[in-house]
Amino acid sequence: METFLSLLLLFLTAAVINNFVLINFVGICPFLGVSKKLSSAFGMGLAVTFVMTIAGFLSWTFTYYILRPDAPGTVWLFNAFGVEGVAPNLSILSYLVYIFVIAASVQFVEMYVKKFFPPLYKAFGVFLPLITTNCAILFACLEIMKRLQDPANLWGLTEAMVYSVGGGLGFTIAITIMAGIREELELNDIPKPFRGVGIALLTACILAMAFMGFSGVNAGLSKWLGL
Amino acid sequence: MTTVYVIIISVIVLLTLAIVLSWILGWANVAFAVEVDPKEEKILSILPGANCGACGYAGCADLAKNLAQGNGSANQCTQCGAAQVTQIAQIMGVEAGDVVPQRAVVHCSGDCDTKLQIQNYVGEKTCAAANLVSGVQGCAYGCLGFGDCMRACKYGAIQIVNGMSHIDYDKCRGCRACEAACPRHIISMVPFKNGKMLVIACSNHDVGPEVKAVCKTGCIGCSGCVRRDAEDFQFDNGLPVINYNSYHINAMMQAADKCPSKIMKFVGPDGADTNIEVVTDQFKSDVDHTEWLG
């Protein structure tokens, strides 16, 4: 029960309390670029969630076995080469490996979806390859890497997956709210200097301030749940 | 020495990763290959690539896909000339059919001199906004003249002259953007069989006296044209409608001449003739290329 509650809290933290877009300010480009129409914004959100789940899984796997300090794979390699006097640590490679692995996996998934699920491929369209270079994805990977540094308090695969799915859904929530507001804004009489990107940024700012209301809720919740 | 080993280990890790991933991707490329119809690519290379959407599909690629599967007709693209349609029909393996370009016409002729202006409208200068409030002008059907169609046109073919939208037929390519933009739906597409085509330049469905009260050039609905020529004209809700499927040129010229309100107008590119059919096909050489020509 306690594990379930802590996972739920982790999910809420990633999705709402520490929302990727509105609190951490990553993934701003699609947030502003694809939020003009509700339907395409929702599609983008789901595509990001999809890619983020895959990226979270891969980054946890690679970090856990190779890229963190004293990772089993690294220790084995260092022993095989007979390296002594340095701590086995390949975390310097993490950025390279993440970008490499995510790009390749998205490419693979795209080909798979194109072959076996053509309607889904048509719905994702150009978004899928674009998301590969999204900073929100890299942010999720780096956050997972951060939680794998301290050997006493490691994230398991479950935590990493819950975190990345939550982050993706948080992105979906943020971009969908934004698209809904922007669709309504189209009908309004906006003062000339604010038209276009200006009012979009102001809207994002007010949204971010609204989400700031959640700050600290996770600490209170964990206290209340006795975690 | 240890640093060198660490570098070598890093290189090995990355190289292994690169080899494994590229092997997987290479395998997937073959295993998940989707066969693209070669017809589709050929048709796409012929289409203009403007993605205007006038054909009813989401862009040229979508149209090419549907044409390759045999849906739609070869002359569906409004921007393609006779040469392109013939090529597409060859690829599809069907007859080309008639290539009649569709062009936009404005069913109104009321400019600032002829239409009744009730009040000075100071709201937002778009037709969509002005159409929501009453009393901008007397005629509740006619052109508002704020230029929504002009802004919608990608080819710069529409100008607002004296409160009335005018189409430049040298530039119009029949993409239907203006038809969708007009809040009063007074722009429609007409098949340009001849150089200049006759259009009913009024959209007012009201009866004669009410029309005359708001516009000097409105259709009074006398239905004289319909009585003279029931084949080419139909009377619908207070206005004559031209049947462009028949369209006899002599009857049209007579109707335009006899119309008491002079609301029938020939529109088309400058210098084009009203009764000469447009030659849309390419010139063909009568030289027989199967012979040896010396």
Short mmCIF file of C-alpha atoms in Angstrom, two decimals, chain A residues 62 66 77-78 81 83-84 86 90 93 96-97 100-101 104 107-108 111-112 114-116 122, chain B residues 2 5-6 8-10 12-14 17-18 21 24-25 27-29 31-34 62 65:
data_model
loop_
_atom_site.label_atom_id
_atom_site.label_comp_id
_atom_site.label_asym_id
_atom_site.label_seq_id
_atom_site.Cartn_x
_atom_site.Cartn_y
_atom_site.Cartn_z
CA PHE A 62 21.19 2.36 -19.81
CA ILE A 66 26.23 1.44 -17.64
CA LEU A 77 34.26 -3.53 -18.27
CA PHE A 78 36.81 -1.86 -15.96
CA PHE A 81 40.53 -4.10 -18.92
CA VAL A 83 41.82 -0.55 -14.88
CA GLU A 84 42.71 0.40 -11.35
CA VAL A 86 39.80 5.24 -10.92
CA LEU A 90 30.97 6.47 -17.40
CA LEU A 93 28.76 9.63 -21.80
CA LEU A 96 25.53 11.23 -25.95
CA VAL A 97 23.97 7.88 -25.18
CA PHE A 100 21.64 8.39 -29.56
CA VAL A 101 19.33 5.80 -28.07
CA ALA A 104 17.22 5.40 -32.80
CA GLN A 107 13.03 5.91 -35.63
CA PHE A 108 12.38 2.25 -34.96
CA MET A 111 8.84 2.39 -38.85
CA TYR A 112 6.96 -0.18 -36.78
CA LYS A 114 3.97 2.91 -40.16
CA LYS A 115 3.95 -0.76 -41.09
CA PHE A 116 1.43 -2.15 -38.63
CA LYS A 122 -1.30 9.19 -39.93
CA THR B 2 44.38 4.50 -16.71
CA TYR B 5 41.90 2.79 -20.72
CA VAL B 6 38.88 4.85 -19.66
CA ILE B 8 39.12 3.16 -24.81
CA ILE B 9 36.25 1.78 -22.70
CA SER B 10 34.08 4.81 -23.56
CA ILE B 12 34.02 0.68 -27.05
CA VAL B 13 30.70 1.36 -25.30
CA LEU B 14 29.65 3.95 -27.89
CA LEU B 17 25.89 0.88 -29.15
CA ALA B 18 26.25 2.39 -32.63
CA LEU B 21 21.46 0.23 -33.08
CA ILE B 24 18.53 -3.01 -35.63
CA LEU B 25 17.49 0.00 -37.71
CA TRP B 27 16.95 -4.74 -40.20
CA ALA B 28 13.77 -2.75 -39.39
CA ASN B 29 14.14 -0.77 -42.59
CA ALA B 31 11.42 -5.81 -42.34
CA PHE B 32 8.98 -2.93 -41.93
CA ALA B 33 9.22 -1.62 -45.46
CA VAL B 34 5.95 -0.15 -46.71
CA ASP B 62 -3.42 13.10 -50.17
CA LYS B 65 -2.68 8.90 -52.93
#
